């Protein structure tokens, strides 16, 4: 089943004054189309400024595009009733790169994870506590961690709390925007394997936005590449990316460092 369909989306950020006239800024997304099936993880790669985060915001309903459509489970996210849009928001969650700024430093982990439950579910105090503790265990933390504040966690642990919050309402799609980029390699690998495990156990779909082709290859089923607001490559099977003849994709592939340091030296 199709979870997400992005159809010919074009978007620019506001207007600018130019020679005394006001005109739309040049588009940062031009005619972008993609599809994500249920249980599928699509990696979205591209250099800085390519438009990846903007596309993520358009998909999340945060930035209405000038042209095109975003269909989530077959429904246009920009044209439904308020109630429909509220329900769609529940099924679509996001995890950003900066785990510290994504949380309120004065809230405990339990309150952070419990926030979406407060907004959408009517649980008793005991049920909420049990649900939060289960979620903490699910992401590899301890139930008693619910009483700790953000500054008492490492970056990797705090990102697990952000992931626990994102899965609290059992969403269908999670947009992961550079979610592992600020972590060291060891924590990156732990979070990537956690994401892989959650994807299969909860039947989640991901849009995995990254600069890092290795991280994308580790966790994704398919890979798409953006450049200057356009989708220049789209492979349902991630291995297809290595067949691409597009120079920007070849540059991305060439940027992968060989695993052994000795092989990284110029010959
Ligand atoms: N709120 C905004 N207002 C105006 N321009 C913006 C805004 N957000 C992004 N842009 C511009 O849109 C373009 C695409 O930005 P975007 O953040 O989507 O790129 P990106 O691919 O996510 O880059 P990065 O890999 O650095 O995160 C850039 O030229 C950026 O300057
Ligand atoms: Mg970005």
PDB file of C-alpha atoms and ligand atoms in Angstrom:
ATOM      1  CA  UNK A   1       0.000   0.000   0.000  1.00  0.00           C
ATOM      2  CA  UNK A   2       1.168   3.525  -0.787  1.00  0.00           C
ATOM      3  CA  UNK A   3       1.802   5.579   2.351  1.00  0.00           C
ATOM      4  CA  UNK A   4       3.074   8.712   0.674  1.00  0.00           C
ATOM      5  CA  UNK A   5       2.844  10.183  -2.782  1.00  0.00           C
ATOM      6  CA  UNK A   6       4.516  13.459  -3.661  1.00  0.00           C
ATOM      7  CA  UNK A   7       3.303  14.709  -7.021  1.00  0.00           C
ATOM      8  CA  UNK A   8       5.081  17.379  -9.060  1.00  0.00           C
ATOM      9  CA  UNK A   9       5.814  19.592  -6.052  1.00  0.00           C
ATOM     10  CA  UNK A  10       7.265  23.032  -6.727  1.00  0.00           C
ATOM     11  CA  UNK A  11       8.039  25.425  -3.896  1.00  0.00           C
ATOM     12  CA  UNK A  12       9.803  28.712  -3.274  1.00  0.00           C
ATOM     13  CA  UNK A  13      10.263  30.587  -0.009  1.00  0.00           C
ATOM     14  CA  UNK A  14       8.236  33.797  -0.152  1.00  0.00           C
ATOM     15  CA  UNK A  15       8.765  36.855  -2.303  1.00  0.00           C
ATOM     16  CA  UNK A  16      11.650  39.246  -2.872  1.00  0.00           C
ATOM     17  CA  UNK A  17      11.898  42.840  -4.077  1.00  0.00           C
ATOM     18  CA  UNK A  18      13.622  42.964  -7.473  1.00  0.00           C
ATOM     19  CA  UNK A  19      14.045  46.151  -9.536  1.00  0.00           C
ATOM     20  CA  UNK A  20      11.192  47.769  -7.605  1.00  0.00           C
ATOM     21  CA  UNK A  21       8.861  44.797  -8.148  1.00  0.00           C
ATOM     22  CA  UNK A  22       7.888  42.002  -5.776  1.00  0.00           C
ATOM     23  CA  UNK A  23       8.335  38.510  -7.217  1.00  0.00           C
ATOM     24  CA  UNK A  24       8.527  34.922  -5.992  1.00  0.00           C
ATOM     25  CA  UNK A  25      12.014  33.783  -5.034  1.00  0.00           C
ATOM     26  CA  UNK A  26      13.515  31.128  -7.357  1.00  0.00           C
ATOM     27  CA  UNK A  27      12.073  27.676  -6.521  1.00  0.00           C
ATOM     28  CA  UNK A  28      13.965  25.473  -4.069  1.00  0.00           C
ATOM     29  CA  UNK A  29      11.862  22.489  -5.202  1.00  0.00           C
ATOM     30  CA  UNK A  30      11.016  21.999  -8.873  1.00  0.00           C
ATOM     31  CA  UNK A  31       8.539  19.330  -9.974  1.00  0.00           C
ATOM     32  CA  UNK A  32       9.554  16.770  -7.340  1.00  0.00           C
ATOM     33  CA  UNK A  33       7.647  13.457  -7.373  1.00  0.00           C
ATOM     34  CA  UNK A  34       8.216  10.362  -5.262  1.00  0.00           C
ATOM     35  CA  UNK A  35       6.356   7.482  -3.656  1.00  0.00           C
ATOM     36  CA  UNK A  36       6.897   5.593  -0.415  1.00  0.00           C
ATOM     37  CA  UNK A  37       5.194   2.230   0.079  1.00  0.00           C
ATOM     38  CA  UNK A  38       4.188   0.829   3.439  1.00  0.00           C
ATOM     39  CA  UNK A  39       7.189  -0.610   5.322  1.00  0.00           C
ATOM     40  CA  UNK A  40       9.652   1.008   2.892  1.00  0.00           C
ATOM     41  CA  UNK A  41      12.602   3.216   3.813  1.00  0.00           C
ATOM     42  CA  UNK A  42      13.568   5.773   1.170  1.00  0.00           C
ATOM     43  CA  UNK A  43      16.930   7.492   1.592  1.00  0.00           C
ATOM     44  CA  UNK A  44      17.046  11.080   0.328  1.00  0.00           C
ATOM     45  CA  UNK A  45      20.565  12.202  -0.479  1.00  0.00           C
ATOM     46  CA  UNK A  46      21.984  15.406  -1.890  1.00  0.00           C
ATOM     47  CA  UNK A  47      24.481  18.163  -1.220  1.00  0.00           C
ATOM     48  CA  UNK A  48      23.796  21.004   1.203  1.00  0.00           C
ATOM     49  CA  UNK A  49      21.065  23.322  -0.049  1.00  0.00           C
ATOM     50  CA  UNK A  50      19.653  20.745  -2.499  1.00  0.00           C
ATOM     51  CA  UNK A  51      16.189  21.090  -0.922  1.00  0.00           C
ATOM     52  CA  UNK A  52      15.992  17.890   1.158  1.00  0.00           C
ATOM     53  CA  UNK A  53      14.763  19.490   4.392  1.00  0.00           C
ATOM     54  CA  UNK A  54      12.341  21.692   2.466  1.00  0.00           C
ATOM     55  CA  UNK A  55      10.860  18.568   0.871  1.00  0.00           C
ATOM     56  CA  UNK A  56      10.657  17.019   4.350  1.00  0.00           C
ATOM     57  CA  UNK A  57       8.749  20.080   5.626  1.00  0.00           C
ATOM     58  CA  UNK A  58       6.390  19.997   2.641  1.00  0.00           C
ATOM     59  CA  UNK A  59       5.667  16.310   3.351  1.00  0.00           C
ATOM     60  CA  UNK A  60       5.080  17.016   7.052  1.00  0.00           C
ATOM     61  CA  UNK A  61       2.518  19.709   6.243  1.00  0.00           C
ATOM     62  CA  UNK A  62       4.756  22.512   7.549  1.00  0.00           C
ATOM     63  CA  UNK A  63       5.431  24.323   4.268  1.00  0.00           C
ATOM     64  CA  UNK A  64       2.603  24.504   1.755  1.00  0.00           C
ATOM     65  CA  UNK A  65       3.964  24.128  -1.778  1.00  0.00           C
ATOM     66  CA  UNK A  66       2.990  26.552  -4.533  1.00  0.00           C
ATOM     67  CA  UNK A  67       2.305  23.706  -6.952  1.00  0.00           C
ATOM     68  CA  UNK A  68       1.710  19.978  -6.756  1.00  0.00           C
ATOM     69  CA  UNK A  69       0.187  17.620  -4.217  1.00  0.00           C
ATOM     70  CA  UNK A  70       1.196  15.585  -1.186  1.00  0.00           C
ATOM     71  CA  UNK A  71      -1.018  12.540  -0.646  1.00  0.00           C
ATOM     72  CA  UNK A  72      -0.665  10.728   2.661  1.00  0.00           C
ATOM     73  CA  UNK A  73      -2.555   7.436   2.716  1.00  0.00           C
ATOM     74  CA  UNK A  74      -4.388   8.706  -0.343  1.00  0.00           C
ATOM     75  CA  UNK A  75      -5.486  12.021   1.224  1.00  0.00           C
ATOM     76  CA  UNK A  76      -4.276  15.448   0.174  1.00  0.00           C
ATOM     77  CA  UNK A  77      -2.633  16.820   3.315  1.00  0.00           C
ATOM     78  CA  UNK A  78      -3.155  20.455   2.344  1.00  0.00           C
ATOM     79  CA  UNK A  79      -6.837  20.222   1.471  1.00  0.00           C
ATOM     80  CA  UNK A  80      -8.534  18.101   4.150  1.00  0.00           C
ATOM     81  CA  UNK A  81     -10.690  19.339   7.046  1.00  0.00           C
ATOM     82  CA  UNK A  82      -8.926  20.348  10.284  1.00  0.00           C
ATOM     83  CA  UNK A  83      -9.951  17.016  11.838  1.00  0.00           C
ATOM     84  CA  UNK A  84      -8.527  15.003   8.918  1.00  0.00           C
ATOM     85  CA  UNK A  85      -5.295  16.993   9.044  1.00  0.00           C
ATOM     86  CA  UNK A  86      -5.012  16.431  12.799  1.00  0.00           C
ATOM     87  CA  UNK A  87      -5.321  12.667  12.232  1.00  0.00           C
ATOM     88  CA  UNK A  88      -2.761  12.783   9.416  1.00  0.00           C
ATOM     89  CA  UNK A  89      -0.338  14.620  11.697  1.00  0.00           C
ATOM     90  CA  UNK A  90      -0.664  11.800  14.192  1.00  0.00           C
ATOM     91  CA  UNK A  91       0.394   9.233  11.605  1.00  0.00           C
ATOM     92  CA  UNK A  92       3.393  11.220  10.409  1.00  0.00           C
ATOM     93  CA  UNK A  93       6.230  12.052  12.811  1.00  0.00           C
ATOM     94  CA  UNK A  94       9.670  13.628  12.536  1.00  0.00           C
ATOM     95  CA  UNK A  95      13.091  13.248  14.169  1.00  0.00           C
ATOM     96  CA  UNK A  96      15.543  16.114  13.567  1.00  0.00           C
ATOM     97  CA  UNK A  97      19.321  16.273  13.699  1.00  0.00           C
ATOM     98  CA  UNK A  98      19.719  18.433  16.791  1.00  0.00           C
ATOM     99  CA  UNK A  99      18.405  16.212  19.565  1.00  0.00           C
ATOM    100  CA  UNK A 100      18.949  18.863  22.268  1.00  0.00           C
ATOM    101  CA  UNK A 101      16.962  21.660  20.617  1.00  0.00           C
ATOM    102  CA  UNK A 102      14.149  19.211  19.745  1.00  0.00           C
ATOM    103  CA  UNK A 103      13.265  18.848  23.444  1.00  0.00           C
ATOM    104  CA  UNK A 104      12.277  21.185  26.250  1.00  0.00           C
ATOM    105  CA  UNK A 105      15.215  21.131  28.711  1.00  0.00           C
ATOM    106  CA  UNK A 106      12.830  21.546  31.667  1.00  0.00           C
ATOM    107  CA  UNK A 107      10.816  18.427  30.859  1.00  0.00           C
ATOM    108  CA  UNK A 108      11.738  14.925  32.015  1.00  0.00           C
ATOM    109  CA  UNK A 109      12.169  12.133  29.484  1.00  0.00           C
ATOM    110  CA  UNK A 110       8.813  10.774  30.643  1.00  0.00           C
ATOM    111  CA  UNK A 111       7.086  14.091  29.945  1.00  0.00           C
ATOM    112  CA  UNK A 112       8.797  14.425  26.553  1.00  0.00           C
ATOM    113  CA  UNK A 113       7.741  10.962  25.423  1.00  0.00           C
ATOM    114  CA  UNK A 114       4.313  11.402  26.996  1.00  0.00           C
ATOM    115  CA  UNK A 115       3.560  14.703  25.190  1.00  0.00           C
ATOM    116  CA  UNK A 116       2.035  13.167  22.025  1.00  0.00           C
ATOM    117  CA  UNK A 117       0.071  10.749  24.230  1.00  0.00           C
ATOM    118  CA  UNK A 118      -1.313  13.749  26.185  1.00  0.00           C
ATOM    119  CA  UNK A 119      -2.348  15.357  22.892  1.00  0.00           C
ATOM    120  CA  UNK A 120      -3.976  12.351  21.237  1.00  0.00           C
ATOM    121  CA  UNK A 121      -4.770   9.594  23.736  1.00  0.00           C
ATOM    122  CA  UNK A 122      -6.726   9.628  26.949  1.00  0.00           C
ATOM    123  CA  UNK A 123      -4.679   7.338  29.158  1.00  0.00           C
ATOM    124  CA  UNK A 124      -4.897   6.992  32.919  1.00  0.00           C
ATOM    125  CA  UNK A 125      -1.789   8.019  34.890  1.00  0.00           C
ATOM    126  CA  UNK A 126      -0.844   4.357  35.337  1.00  0.00           C
ATOM    127  CA  UNK A 127      -1.402   3.479  31.650  1.00  0.00           C
ATOM    128  CA  UNK A 128       0.644   6.493  30.548  1.00  0.00           C
ATOM    129  CA  UNK A 129       3.500   5.528  32.902  1.00  0.00           C
ATOM    130  CA  UNK A 130       3.478   1.945  31.611  1.00  0.00           C
ATOM    131  CA  UNK A 131       3.361   3.084  27.965  1.00  0.00           C
ATOM    132  CA  UNK A 132       6.276   5.491  28.486  1.00  0.00           C
ATOM    133  CA  UNK A 133       8.325   2.816  30.234  1.00  0.00           C
ATOM    134  CA  UNK A 134       7.654   0.342  27.413  1.00  0.00           C
ATOM    135  CA  UNK A 135       8.723   2.957  24.873  1.00  0.00           C
ATOM    136  CA  UNK A 136      11.945   3.640  26.805  1.00  0.00           C
ATOM    137  CA  UNK A 137      12.745  -0.083  26.804  1.00  0.00           C
ATOM    138  CA  UNK A 138      11.856  -0.353  23.145  1.00  0.00           C
ATOM    139  CA  UNK A 139      14.589   2.190  22.274  1.00  0.00           C
ATOM    140  CA  UNK A 140      17.156   0.552  24.558  1.00  0.00           C
ATOM    141  CA  UNK A 141      16.838   2.772  27.658  1.00  0.00           C
ATOM    142  CA  UNK A 142      15.699   1.874  31.174  1.00  0.00           C
ATOM    143  CA  UNK A 143      12.192   2.498  32.567  1.00  0.00           C
ATOM    144  CA  UNK A 144      13.647   4.599  35.413  1.00  0.00           C
ATOM    145  CA  UNK A 145      15.222   6.957  32.849  1.00  0.00           C
ATOM    146  CA  UNK A 146      11.797   8.594  32.581  1.00  0.00           C
ATOM    147  CA  UNK A 147      12.672  10.802  35.584  1.00  0.00           C
ATOM    148  CA  UNK A 148      15.842  12.215  34.053  1.00  0.00           C
ATOM    149  CA  UNK A 149      16.197  15.572  32.276  1.00  0.00           C
ATOM    150  CA  UNK A 150      17.731  16.051  28.790  1.00  0.00           C
ATOM    151  CA  UNK A 151      21.114  17.288  30.115  1.00  0.00           C
ATOM    152  CA  UNK A 152      21.515  13.975  31.980  1.00  0.00           C
ATOM    153  CA  UNK A 153      21.622  12.006  28.708  1.00  0.00           C
ATOM    154  CA  UNK A 154      24.304  11.675  26.017  1.00  0.00           C
ATOM    155  CA  UNK A 155      23.429  12.828  22.486  1.00  0.00           C
ATOM    156  CA  UNK A 156      22.837   9.233  21.389  1.00  0.00           C
ATOM    157  CA  UNK A 157      20.557   8.516  24.360  1.00  0.00           C
ATOM    158  CA  UNK A 158      18.614  11.743  23.833  1.00  0.00           C
ATOM    159  CA  UNK A 159      18.111  10.859  20.185  1.00  0.00           C
ATOM    160  CA  UNK A 160      16.613   7.548  21.397  1.00  0.00           C
ATOM    161  CA  UNK A 161      14.162   9.597  23.469  1.00  0.00           C
ATOM    162  CA  UNK A 162      13.246  11.611  20.376  1.00  0.00           C
ATOM    163  CA  UNK A 163      12.689   8.332  18.533  1.00  0.00           C
ATOM    164  CA  UNK A 164      10.561   7.000  21.423  1.00  0.00           C
ATOM    165  CA  UNK A 165       8.436  10.165  21.219  1.00  0.00           C
ATOM    166  CA  UNK A 166       8.132   9.751  17.440  1.00  0.00           C
ATOM    167  CA  UNK A 167       6.866   6.151  17.719  1.00  0.00           C
ATOM    168  CA  UNK A 168       4.587   6.783  20.745  1.00  0.00           C
ATOM    169  CA  UNK A 169       1.460   7.136  18.584  1.00  0.00           C
ATOM    170  CA  UNK A 170       2.377   4.231  16.273  1.00  0.00           C
ATOM    171  CA  UNK A 171       2.765   6.422  13.184  1.00  0.00           C
ATOM    172  CA  UNK A 172       2.872   5.131   9.601  1.00  0.00           C
ATOM    173  CA  UNK A 173       5.702   7.377   8.396  1.00  0.00           C
ATOM    174  CA  UNK A 174       8.680   8.991  10.132  1.00  0.00           C
ATOM    175  CA  UNK A 175      10.750  11.699   8.469  1.00  0.00           C
ATOM    176  CA  UNK A 176      14.310  11.423   9.775  1.00  0.00           C
ATOM    177  CA  UNK A 177      16.144  14.626   8.870  1.00  0.00           C
ATOM    178  CA  UNK A 178      19.874  14.075   9.458  1.00  0.00           C
ATOM    179  CA  UNK A 179      18.841  12.251  12.636  1.00  0.00           C
ATOM    180  CA  UNK A 180      22.136  10.479  13.133  1.00  0.00           C
ATOM    181  CA  UNK A 181      24.494  13.055  11.611  1.00  0.00           C
ATOM    182  CA  UNK A 182      25.561  14.714  14.856  1.00  0.00           C
ATOM    183  CA  UNK A 183      26.403  11.413  16.561  1.00  0.00           C
ATOM    184  CA  UNK A 184      29.763   9.660  16.580  1.00  0.00           C
ATOM    185  CA  UNK A 185      30.159   6.550  14.392  1.00  0.00           C
ATOM    186  CA  UNK A 186      29.450   4.063  17.189  1.00  0.00           C
ATOM    187  CA  UNK A 187      26.224   5.796  18.263  1.00  0.00           C
ATOM    188  CA  UNK A 188      25.246   6.258  14.609  1.00  0.00           C
ATOM    189  CA  UNK A 189      25.473   2.521  14.041  1.00  0.00           C
ATOM    190  CA  UNK A 190      23.430   1.793  17.189  1.00  0.00           C
ATOM    191  CA  UNK A 191      20.679   4.213  16.156  1.00  0.00           C
ATOM    192  CA  UNK A 192      20.684   2.902  12.575  1.00  0.00           C
ATOM    193  CA  UNK A 193      20.206  -0.664  13.795  1.00  0.00           C
ATOM    194  CA  UNK A 194      17.460   0.510  16.198  1.00  0.00           C
ATOM    195  CA  UNK A 195      15.699   2.217  13.271  1.00  0.00           C
ATOM    196  CA  UNK A 196      15.985  -0.981  11.206  1.00  0.00           C
ATOM    197  CA  UNK A 197      14.543  -3.059  14.069  1.00  0.00           C
ATOM    198  CA  UNK A 198      11.633  -0.642  14.675  1.00  0.00           C
ATOM    199  CA  UNK A 199      10.875  -0.531  10.963  1.00  0.00           C
ATOM    200  CA  UNK A 200      10.322  -4.267  10.790  1.00  0.00           C
ATOM    201  CA  UNK A 201       8.617  -4.699  14.169  1.00  0.00           C
ATOM    202  CA  UNK A 202       6.224  -1.739  13.787  1.00  0.00           C
ATOM    203  CA  UNK A 203       5.807  -1.852   9.986  1.00  0.00           C
ATOM    204  CA  UNK A 204       7.035   1.751   9.724  1.00  0.00           C
ATOM    205  CA  UNK A 205       7.980   3.669   6.603  1.00  0.00           C
ATOM    206  CA  UNK A 206      10.809   6.203   6.686  1.00  0.00           C
ATOM    207  CA  UNK A 207      12.015   9.119   4.645  1.00  0.00           C
ATOM    208  CA  UNK A 208      15.663   9.100   5.689  1.00  0.00           C
ATOM    209  CA  UNK A 209      17.271  12.439   4.793  1.00  0.00           C
ATOM    210  CA  UNK A 210      21.062  12.464   4.899  1.00  0.00           C
ATOM    211  CA  UNK A 211      24.309  13.597   3.285  1.00  0.00           C
ATOM    212  CA  UNK A 212      25.822  10.262   4.132  1.00  0.00           C
ATOM    213  CA  UNK A 213      25.474   7.644   1.405  1.00  0.00           C
ATOM    214  CA  UNK A 214      26.870   4.962   3.758  1.00  0.00           C
ATOM    215  CA  UNK A 215      24.210   5.618   6.403  1.00  0.00           C
ATOM    216  CA  UNK A 216      21.550   5.604   3.676  1.00  0.00           C
ATOM    217  CA  UNK A 217      22.832   2.349   2.252  1.00  0.00           C
ATOM    218  CA  UNK A 218      22.852   0.753   5.726  1.00  0.00           C
ATOM    219  CA  UNK A 219      19.260   1.532   6.610  1.00  0.00           C
ATOM    220  CA  UNK A 220      17.332   2.191   3.384  1.00  0.00           C
ATOM    221  CA  UNK A 221      15.553   0.002   0.843  1.00  0.00           C
ATOM    222  CA  UNK A 222      15.622   2.598  -1.929  1.00  0.00           C
ATOM    223  CA  UNK A 223      17.636   5.764  -2.545  1.00  0.00           C
ATOM    224  CA  UNK A 224      16.729   9.083  -4.208  1.00  0.00           C
ATOM    225  CA  UNK A 225      19.105  11.958  -4.899  1.00  0.00           C
ATOM    226  CA  UNK A 226      18.299  15.664  -5.111  1.00  0.00           C
ATOM    227  CA  UNK A 227      20.300  18.440  -6.687  1.00  0.00           C
ATOM    228  CA  UNK A 228      19.295  22.109  -6.860  1.00  0.00           C
ATOM    229  CA  UNK A 229      15.674  21.392  -6.045  1.00  0.00           C
ATOM    230  CA  UNK A 230      15.225  18.528  -8.486  1.00  0.00           C
ATOM    231  CA  UNK A 231      15.070  14.807  -7.956  1.00  0.00           C
ATOM    232  CA  UNK A 232      17.839  13.629 -10.260  1.00  0.00           C
ATOM    233  CA  UNK A 233      17.877   9.932  -9.318  1.00  0.00           C
ATOM    234  CA  UNK A 234      15.325   7.538  -7.852  1.00  0.00           C
ATOM    235  CA  UNK A 235      16.124   3.891  -7.237  1.00  0.00           C
ATOM    236  CA  UNK A 236      13.521   1.550  -5.734  1.00  0.00           C
ATOM    237  CA  UNK A 237      16.385  -0.827  -5.080  1.00  0.00           C
ATOM    238  CA  UNK A 238      19.293   0.924  -3.330  1.00  0.00           C
ATOM    239  CA  UNK A 239      21.892  -1.006  -5.337  1.00  0.00           C
ATOM    240  CA  UNK A 240      20.627   0.771  -8.436  1.00  0.00           C
ATOM    241  CA  UNK A 241      22.394   3.910  -7.224  1.00  0.00           C
ATOM    242  CA  UNK A 242      25.754   2.394  -8.197  1.00  0.00           C
ATOM    243  CA  UNK A 243      24.558   2.148 -11.818  1.00  0.00           C
ATOM    244  CA  UNK A 244      23.697   5.860 -12.023  1.00  0.00           C
ATOM    245  CA  UNK A 245      25.369   7.780 -14.791  1.00  0.00           C
ATOM    246  CA  UNK A 246      24.522  11.155 -13.260  1.00  0.00           C
ATOM    247  CA  UNK A 247      27.773  13.021 -12.397  1.00  0.00           C
ATOM    248  CA  UNK A 248      26.362  14.335  -9.070  1.00  0.00           C
ATOM    249  CA  UNK A 249      25.481  10.781  -7.992  1.00  0.00           C
ATOM    250  CA  UNK A 250      28.886   9.511  -9.077  1.00  0.00           C
ATOM    251  CA  UNK A 251      30.489  12.246  -6.950  1.00  0.00           C
ATOM    252  CA  UNK A 252      28.459  11.058  -3.958  1.00  0.00           C
ATOM    253  CA  UNK A 253      29.615   7.493  -4.526  1.00  0.00           C
ATOM    254  CA  UNK A 254      33.221   8.605  -4.986  1.00  0.00           C
ATOM    255  CA  UNK A 255      33.017  10.363  -1.600  1.00  0.00           C
ATOM    256  CA  UNK A 256      32.712   7.002   0.201  1.00  0.00           C
ATOM    257  CA  UNK A 257      35.962   6.357   2.015  1.00  0.00           C
ATOM    258  CA  UNK A 258      37.437   2.849   1.699  1.00  0.00           C
ATOM    259  CA  UNK A 259      37.003   0.935   4.960  1.00  0.00           C
ATOM    260  CA  UNK A 260      40.689   0.409   5.591  1.00  0.00           C
ATOM    261  CA  UNK A 261      42.724   3.597   6.197  1.00  0.00           C
ATOM    262  CA  UNK A 262      45.622   2.253   4.123  1.00  0.00           C
ATOM    263  CA  UNK A 263      43.364   2.141   1.087  1.00  0.00           C
ATOM    264  CA  UNK A 264      42.495   5.836   1.504  1.00  0.00           C
ATOM    265  CA  UNK A 265      46.025   6.993   0.627  1.00  0.00           C
ATOM    266  CA  UNK A 266      46.478   8.351  -2.896  1.00  0.00           C
ATOM    267  CA  UNK A 267      48.284   5.818  -5.108  1.00  0.00           C
TER     268      UNK A 267
HETATM  269  N1  LIG B   1      12.988  29.368   5.713  1.00  0.00           N
HETATM  270  C1  LIG B   1      13.660  29.628   4.594  1.00  0.00           C
HETATM  271  N2  LIG B   1      13.568  30.824   3.977  1.00  0.00           N
HETATM  272  C2  LIG B   1      14.223  31.094   2.822  1.00  0.00           C
HETATM  273  N3  LIG B   1      15.028  30.210   2.192  1.00  0.00           N
HETATM  274  C3  LIG B   1      15.184  28.999   2.760  1.00  0.00           C
HETATM  275  C4  LIG B   1      14.521  28.644   3.984  1.00  0.00           C
HETATM  276  N4  LIG B   1      14.853  27.361   4.293  1.00  0.00           N
HETATM  277  C5  LIG B   1      15.697  26.945   3.328  1.00  0.00           C
HETATM  278  N5  LIG B   1      15.894  27.914   2.412  1.00  0.00           N
HETATM  279  C6  LIG B   1      16.706  27.805   1.191  1.00  0.00           C
HETATM  280  O1  LIG B   1      16.215  26.712   0.445  1.00  0.00           O
HETATM  281  C7  LIG B   1      17.287  25.975  -0.164  1.00  0.00           C
HETATM  282  C8  LIG B   1      17.164  24.520   0.229  1.00  0.00           C
HETATM  283  O2  LIG B   1      17.367  24.401   1.632  1.00  0.00           O
HETATM  284  P1  LIG B   1      17.181  23.043   2.435  1.00  0.00           P
HETATM  285  O3  LIG B   1      17.365  23.364   3.880  1.00  0.00           O
HETATM  286  O4  LIG B   1      15.918  22.415   2.009  1.00  0.00           O
HETATM  287  O5  LIG B   1      18.414  22.199   1.872  1.00  0.00           O
HETATM  288  P2  LIG B   1      19.020  20.825   2.380  1.00  0.00           P
HETATM  289  O6  LIG B   1      19.173  19.956   1.180  1.00  0.00           O
HETATM  290  O7  LIG B   1      18.224  20.304   3.525  1.00  0.00           O
HETATM  291  O8  LIG B   1      20.469  21.272   2.892  1.00  0.00           O
HETATM  292  P3  LIG B   1      21.334  20.692   4.114  1.00  0.00           P
HETATM  293  O9  LIG B   1      21.906  19.396   3.598  1.00  0.00           O
HETATM  294  O10 LIG B   1      22.400  21.729   4.322  1.00  0.00           O
HETATM  295  O11 LIG B   1      20.461  20.507   5.304  1.00  0.00           O
HETATM  296  C9  LIG B   1      18.575  26.648   0.306  1.00  0.00           C
HETATM  297  O12 LIG B   1      19.017  27.488  -0.718  1.00  0.00           O
HETATM  298  C10 LIG B   1      18.153  27.444   1.518  1.00  0.00           C
HETATM  299  O13 LIG B   1      18.943  28.594   1.657  1.00  0.00           O
HETATM  300 MG1  LIG B   2      18.604  19.932   5.577  1.00  0.00          MG
END
